Short mmCIF file of C-alpha atoms in Angstrom, two decimals:
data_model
loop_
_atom_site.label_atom_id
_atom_site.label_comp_id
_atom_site.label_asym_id
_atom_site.label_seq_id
_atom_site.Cartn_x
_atom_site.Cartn_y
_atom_site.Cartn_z
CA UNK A 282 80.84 -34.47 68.95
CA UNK A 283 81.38 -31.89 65.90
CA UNK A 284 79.12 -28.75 66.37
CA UNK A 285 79.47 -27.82 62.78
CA UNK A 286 75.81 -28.93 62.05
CA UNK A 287 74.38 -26.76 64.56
CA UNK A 288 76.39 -23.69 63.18
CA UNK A 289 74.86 -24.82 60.21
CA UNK A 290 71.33 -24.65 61.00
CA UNK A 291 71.45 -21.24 63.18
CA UNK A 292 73.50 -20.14 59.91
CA UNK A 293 70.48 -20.83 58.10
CA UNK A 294 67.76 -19.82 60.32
CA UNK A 295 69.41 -16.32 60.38
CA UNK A 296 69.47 -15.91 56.73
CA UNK A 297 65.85 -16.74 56.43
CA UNK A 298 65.12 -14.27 59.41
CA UNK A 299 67.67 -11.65 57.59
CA UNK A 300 65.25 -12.37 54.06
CA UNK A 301 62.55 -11.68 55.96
CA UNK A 302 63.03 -8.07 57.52
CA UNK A 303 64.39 -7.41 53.81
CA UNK A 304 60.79 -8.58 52.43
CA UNK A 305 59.11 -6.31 54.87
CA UNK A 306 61.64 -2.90 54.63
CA UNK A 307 60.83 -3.41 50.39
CA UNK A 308 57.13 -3.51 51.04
CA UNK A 309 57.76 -0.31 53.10
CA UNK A 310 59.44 1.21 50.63
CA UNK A 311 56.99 0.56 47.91
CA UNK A 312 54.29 1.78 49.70
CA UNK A 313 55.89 5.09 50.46
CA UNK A 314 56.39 5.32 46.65
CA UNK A 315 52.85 4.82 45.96
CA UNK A 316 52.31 7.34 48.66
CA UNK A 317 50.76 10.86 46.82
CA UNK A 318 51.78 14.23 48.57
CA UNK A 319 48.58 16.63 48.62
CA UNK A 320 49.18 18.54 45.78
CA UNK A 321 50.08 15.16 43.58
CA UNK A 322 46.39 14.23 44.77
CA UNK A 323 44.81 17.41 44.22
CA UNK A 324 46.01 17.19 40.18
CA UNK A 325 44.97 13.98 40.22
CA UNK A 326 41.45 14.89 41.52
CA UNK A 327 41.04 17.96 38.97
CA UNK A 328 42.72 15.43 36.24
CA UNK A 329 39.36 13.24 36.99
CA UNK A 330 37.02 15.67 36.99
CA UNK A 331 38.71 17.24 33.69
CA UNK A 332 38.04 13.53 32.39
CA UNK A 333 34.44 12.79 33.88
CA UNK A 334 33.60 16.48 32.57
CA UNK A 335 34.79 15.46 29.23
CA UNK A 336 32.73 12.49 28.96
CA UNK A 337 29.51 14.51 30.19
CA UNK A 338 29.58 17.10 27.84
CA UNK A 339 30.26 14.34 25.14
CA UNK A 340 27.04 12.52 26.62
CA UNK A 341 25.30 15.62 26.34
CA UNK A 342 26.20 16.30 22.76
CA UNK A 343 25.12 13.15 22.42
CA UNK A 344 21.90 13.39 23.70
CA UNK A 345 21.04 16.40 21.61
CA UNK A 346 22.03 15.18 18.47
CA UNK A 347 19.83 11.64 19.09
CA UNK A 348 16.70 14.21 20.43
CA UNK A 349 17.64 16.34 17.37
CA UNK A 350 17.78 13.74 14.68
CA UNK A 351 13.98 11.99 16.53
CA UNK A 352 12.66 15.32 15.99
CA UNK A 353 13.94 15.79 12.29
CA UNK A 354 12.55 12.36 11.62
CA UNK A 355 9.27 13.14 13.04
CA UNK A 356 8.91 16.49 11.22
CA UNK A 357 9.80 13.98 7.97
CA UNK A 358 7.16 12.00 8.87
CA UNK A 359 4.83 14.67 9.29
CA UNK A 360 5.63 16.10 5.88
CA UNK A 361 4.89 13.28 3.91
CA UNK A 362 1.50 12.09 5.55
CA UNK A 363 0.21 15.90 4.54
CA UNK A 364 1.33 15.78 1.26
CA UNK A 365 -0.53 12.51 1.52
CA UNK A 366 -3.46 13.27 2.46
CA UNK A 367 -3.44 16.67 0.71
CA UNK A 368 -3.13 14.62 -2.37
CA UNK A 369 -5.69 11.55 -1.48
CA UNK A 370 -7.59 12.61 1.05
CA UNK A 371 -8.59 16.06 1.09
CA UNK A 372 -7.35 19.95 0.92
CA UNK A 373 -8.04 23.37 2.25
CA UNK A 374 -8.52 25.80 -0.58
CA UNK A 375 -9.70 29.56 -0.60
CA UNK A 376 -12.39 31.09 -2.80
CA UNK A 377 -10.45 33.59 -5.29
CA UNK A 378 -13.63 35.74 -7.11
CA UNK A 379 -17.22 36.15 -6.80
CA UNK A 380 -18.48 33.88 -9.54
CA UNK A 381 -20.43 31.42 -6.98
CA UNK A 382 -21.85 34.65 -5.02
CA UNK A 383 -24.25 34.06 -3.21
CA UNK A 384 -22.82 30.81 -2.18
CA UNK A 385 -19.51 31.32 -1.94
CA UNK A 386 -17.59 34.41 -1.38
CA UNK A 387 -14.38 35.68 -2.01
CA UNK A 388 -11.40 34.87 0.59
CA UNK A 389 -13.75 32.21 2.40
CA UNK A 390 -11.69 28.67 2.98
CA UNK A 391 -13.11 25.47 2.10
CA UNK A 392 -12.73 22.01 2.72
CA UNK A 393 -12.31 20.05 -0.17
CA UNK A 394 -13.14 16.13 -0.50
CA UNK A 395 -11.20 14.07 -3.07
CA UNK A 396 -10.83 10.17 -2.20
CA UNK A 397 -13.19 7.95 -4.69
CA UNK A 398 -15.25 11.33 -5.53
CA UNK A 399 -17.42 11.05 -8.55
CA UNK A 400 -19.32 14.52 -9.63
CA UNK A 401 -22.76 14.86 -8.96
CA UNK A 402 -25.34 16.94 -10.20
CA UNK A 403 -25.41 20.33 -7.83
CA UNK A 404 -22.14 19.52 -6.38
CA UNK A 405 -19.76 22.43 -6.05
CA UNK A 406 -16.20 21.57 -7.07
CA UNK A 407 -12.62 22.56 -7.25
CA UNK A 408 -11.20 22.58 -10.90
CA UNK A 409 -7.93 22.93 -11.94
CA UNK A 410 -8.64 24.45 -15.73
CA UNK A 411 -6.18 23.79 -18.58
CA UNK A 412 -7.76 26.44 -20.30
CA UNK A 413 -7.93 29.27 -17.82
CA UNK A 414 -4.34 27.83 -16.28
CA UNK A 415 -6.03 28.33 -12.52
CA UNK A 416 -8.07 26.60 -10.11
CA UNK A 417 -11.64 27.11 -10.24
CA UNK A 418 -14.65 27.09 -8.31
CA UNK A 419 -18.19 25.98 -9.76
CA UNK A 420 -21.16 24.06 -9.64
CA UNK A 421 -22.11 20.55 -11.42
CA UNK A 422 -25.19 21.13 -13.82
CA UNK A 423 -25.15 18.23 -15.80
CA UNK A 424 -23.35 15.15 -16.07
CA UNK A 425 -22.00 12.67 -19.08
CA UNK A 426 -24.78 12.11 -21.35
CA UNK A 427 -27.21 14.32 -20.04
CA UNK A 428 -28.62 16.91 -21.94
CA UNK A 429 -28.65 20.48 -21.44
CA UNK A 430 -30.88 23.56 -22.68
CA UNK A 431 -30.72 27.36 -21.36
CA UNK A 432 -33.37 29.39 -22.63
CA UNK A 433 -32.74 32.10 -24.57
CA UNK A 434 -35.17 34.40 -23.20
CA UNK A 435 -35.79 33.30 -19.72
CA UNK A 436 -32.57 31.91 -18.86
CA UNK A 437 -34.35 28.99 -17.41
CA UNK A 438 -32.29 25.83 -17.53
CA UNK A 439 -33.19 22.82 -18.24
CA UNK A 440 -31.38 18.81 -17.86
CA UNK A 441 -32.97 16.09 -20.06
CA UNK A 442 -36.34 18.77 -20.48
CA UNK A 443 -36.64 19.01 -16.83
CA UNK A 444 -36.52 22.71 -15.25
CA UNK A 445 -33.59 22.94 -12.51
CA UNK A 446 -34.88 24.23 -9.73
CA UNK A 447 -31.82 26.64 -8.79
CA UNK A 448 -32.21 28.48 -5.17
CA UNK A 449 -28.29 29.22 -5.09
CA UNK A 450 -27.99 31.56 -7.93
CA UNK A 451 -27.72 34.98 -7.44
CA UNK A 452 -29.45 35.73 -10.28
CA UNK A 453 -31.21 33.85 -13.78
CA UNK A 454 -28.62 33.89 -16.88
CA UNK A 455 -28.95 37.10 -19.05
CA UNK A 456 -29.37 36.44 -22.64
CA UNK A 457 -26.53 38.29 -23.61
CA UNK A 458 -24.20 35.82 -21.00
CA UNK A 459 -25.56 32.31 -22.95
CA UNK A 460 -22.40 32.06 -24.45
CA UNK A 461 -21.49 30.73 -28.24
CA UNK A 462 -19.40 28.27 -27.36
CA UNK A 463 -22.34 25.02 -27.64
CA UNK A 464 -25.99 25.50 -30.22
CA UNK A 465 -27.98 24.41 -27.47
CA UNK A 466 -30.10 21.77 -26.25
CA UNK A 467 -26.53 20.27 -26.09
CA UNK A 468 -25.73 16.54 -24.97
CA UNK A 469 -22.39 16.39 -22.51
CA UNK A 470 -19.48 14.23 -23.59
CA UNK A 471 -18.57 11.40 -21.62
CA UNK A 472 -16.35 11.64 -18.92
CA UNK A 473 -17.02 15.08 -18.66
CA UNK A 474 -19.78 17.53 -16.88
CA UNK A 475 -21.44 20.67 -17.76
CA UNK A 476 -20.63 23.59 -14.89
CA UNK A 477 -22.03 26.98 -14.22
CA UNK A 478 -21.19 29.51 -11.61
CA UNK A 479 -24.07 30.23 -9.03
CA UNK A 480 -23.33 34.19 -10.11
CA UNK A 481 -24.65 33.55 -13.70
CA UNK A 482 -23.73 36.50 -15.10
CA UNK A 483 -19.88 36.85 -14.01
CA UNK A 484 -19.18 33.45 -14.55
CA UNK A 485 -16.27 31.96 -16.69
CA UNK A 486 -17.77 28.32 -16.98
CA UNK A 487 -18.84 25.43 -19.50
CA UNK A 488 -20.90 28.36 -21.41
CA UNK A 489 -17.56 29.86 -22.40
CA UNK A 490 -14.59 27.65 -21.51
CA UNK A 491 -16.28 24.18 -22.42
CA UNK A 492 -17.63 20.83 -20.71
CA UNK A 493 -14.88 19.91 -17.64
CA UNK A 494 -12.69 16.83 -18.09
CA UNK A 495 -13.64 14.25 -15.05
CA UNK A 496 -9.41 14.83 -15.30
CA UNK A 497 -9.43 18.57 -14.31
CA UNK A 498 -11.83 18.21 -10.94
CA UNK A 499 -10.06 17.78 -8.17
CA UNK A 500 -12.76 16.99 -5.67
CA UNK A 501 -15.99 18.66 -4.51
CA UNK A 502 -16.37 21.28 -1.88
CA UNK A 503 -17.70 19.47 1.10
CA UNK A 504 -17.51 22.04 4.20
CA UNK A 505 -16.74 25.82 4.65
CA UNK A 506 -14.08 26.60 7.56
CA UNK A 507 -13.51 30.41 7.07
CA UNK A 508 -14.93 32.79 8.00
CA UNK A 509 -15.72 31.50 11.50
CA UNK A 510 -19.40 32.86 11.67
CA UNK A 511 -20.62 30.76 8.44
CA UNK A 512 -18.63 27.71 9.53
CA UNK A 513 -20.67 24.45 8.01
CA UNK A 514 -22.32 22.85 5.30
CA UNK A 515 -22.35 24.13 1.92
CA UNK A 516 -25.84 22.52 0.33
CA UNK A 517 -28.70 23.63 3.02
CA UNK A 518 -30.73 25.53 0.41
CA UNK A 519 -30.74 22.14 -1.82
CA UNK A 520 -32.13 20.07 1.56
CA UNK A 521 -34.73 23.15 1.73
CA UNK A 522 -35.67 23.20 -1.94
CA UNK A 523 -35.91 19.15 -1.32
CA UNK A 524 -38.17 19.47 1.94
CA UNK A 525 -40.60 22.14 0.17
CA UNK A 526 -40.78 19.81 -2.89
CA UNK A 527 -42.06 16.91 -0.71
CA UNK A 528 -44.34 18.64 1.47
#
């Protein structure tokens, strides 16, 4: 019998043996490629941190910008709901002058109402004058068709014939600080009021600048802030005058 077909299949078992060991020495090989000597690794490693420190200081910059642009916002925000409220609501204002001595005195800060205010008689208000080009400080005396007198020789005044009782003023008017610009008794337009400062006689008010458009008043002085010591209420010796009337 021919022993060709045994030759045959030991010839084959060797090559797939012979494959084998090839497979395995390749796979060595690689892997020793792949292999990275100490220095290779330590440029690697600093090549990672270069990268990772790279990133962080970009997550950083990051950061700020987002914290930066939250707080710019804010500020923003904060900006318009003054202007707001300084517009609507209310405003601080200081007293420039002693024309409402001995109420008010020069330098002292106010707080100063304006949302759905409509003048009242004896309210002190802020007015921003078209004639005198300032803001000014003074006190309500009579209102739209009301009708005002100052006495010539007393300096009483009166509203509608009735004598104001007046515990603010410093002083009654002089005769020589009546004024020229109204013959009085004298009726008061409408939308407008009739104002006096509570220092009679150094006083630029209706007497010599005219009535005060509803237009020009920005609000009425509600509370004083500054200084410290007189912190409070601006209208105390109106309550008084009220409480001696009634008893």
């Amino acid at each position: 019998m021919s022993n060709e077909p045994e030759n045959k299949n030991w010839d084959g078992e060797d090559n797939i043996q012979q494959d084998f060991y090839e497979d395995i020495d390749e796979m060595q090989d690689n892997e020793t490629e792949d292999d990275l000597t100490e220095e290779e690794y330590i440029k690697a490693q600093a090549y990672s941190d270069e990268i990772a420190g790279t990133a962080g200081a970009a997550a950083t910059k990051s950061n700020w910008l987002k914290e930066l642009y939250e707080w710019t916002q804010a500020i923003a925000v904060a900006v318009v709901l003054a202007l707001l409220i300084n517009q609507f609501l209310f405003a601080i204002v200081q007293v420039e002058g002693s024309s409402m001595v001995p109420t008010l005195h020069d330098k002292e800060r106010l707080v100063v109402t304006k949302l759905l205010y409509k003048p009242k008689q004896h309210d002190i208000v802020i007015i921003k004058s078209d004639v005198l080009k300032k803001h000014i400080v003074k006190r309500v005396i009579a209102l739209p068709g009301q009708e005002v007198n100052i006495d010539s020789k007393t300096g009483d005044v009166y509203v509608d014939g009735v004598l104001q009782e007046e515990p603010y003023i410093k002083e009654k008017i002089n005769p020589a600080r009546i004024g020229t610009k109204y013959a009085y008794p004298f009726v008061i337009p409408e939308d407008t009021v009739f104002v006096m400062g509570d220092n009679r006689n150094n006083s630029q008010d209706s007497r010599s600048i005219g009535v005060i458009p509803y237009s020009e008043i920005v609000g009425k002085a509600s509370l004083r802030i500054m200084p410290f010591h007189k912190f409070g209420g601006l209208y105390h010796e109106l309550k008084e005058d009220a409480g001696k009337q009634q008893e």
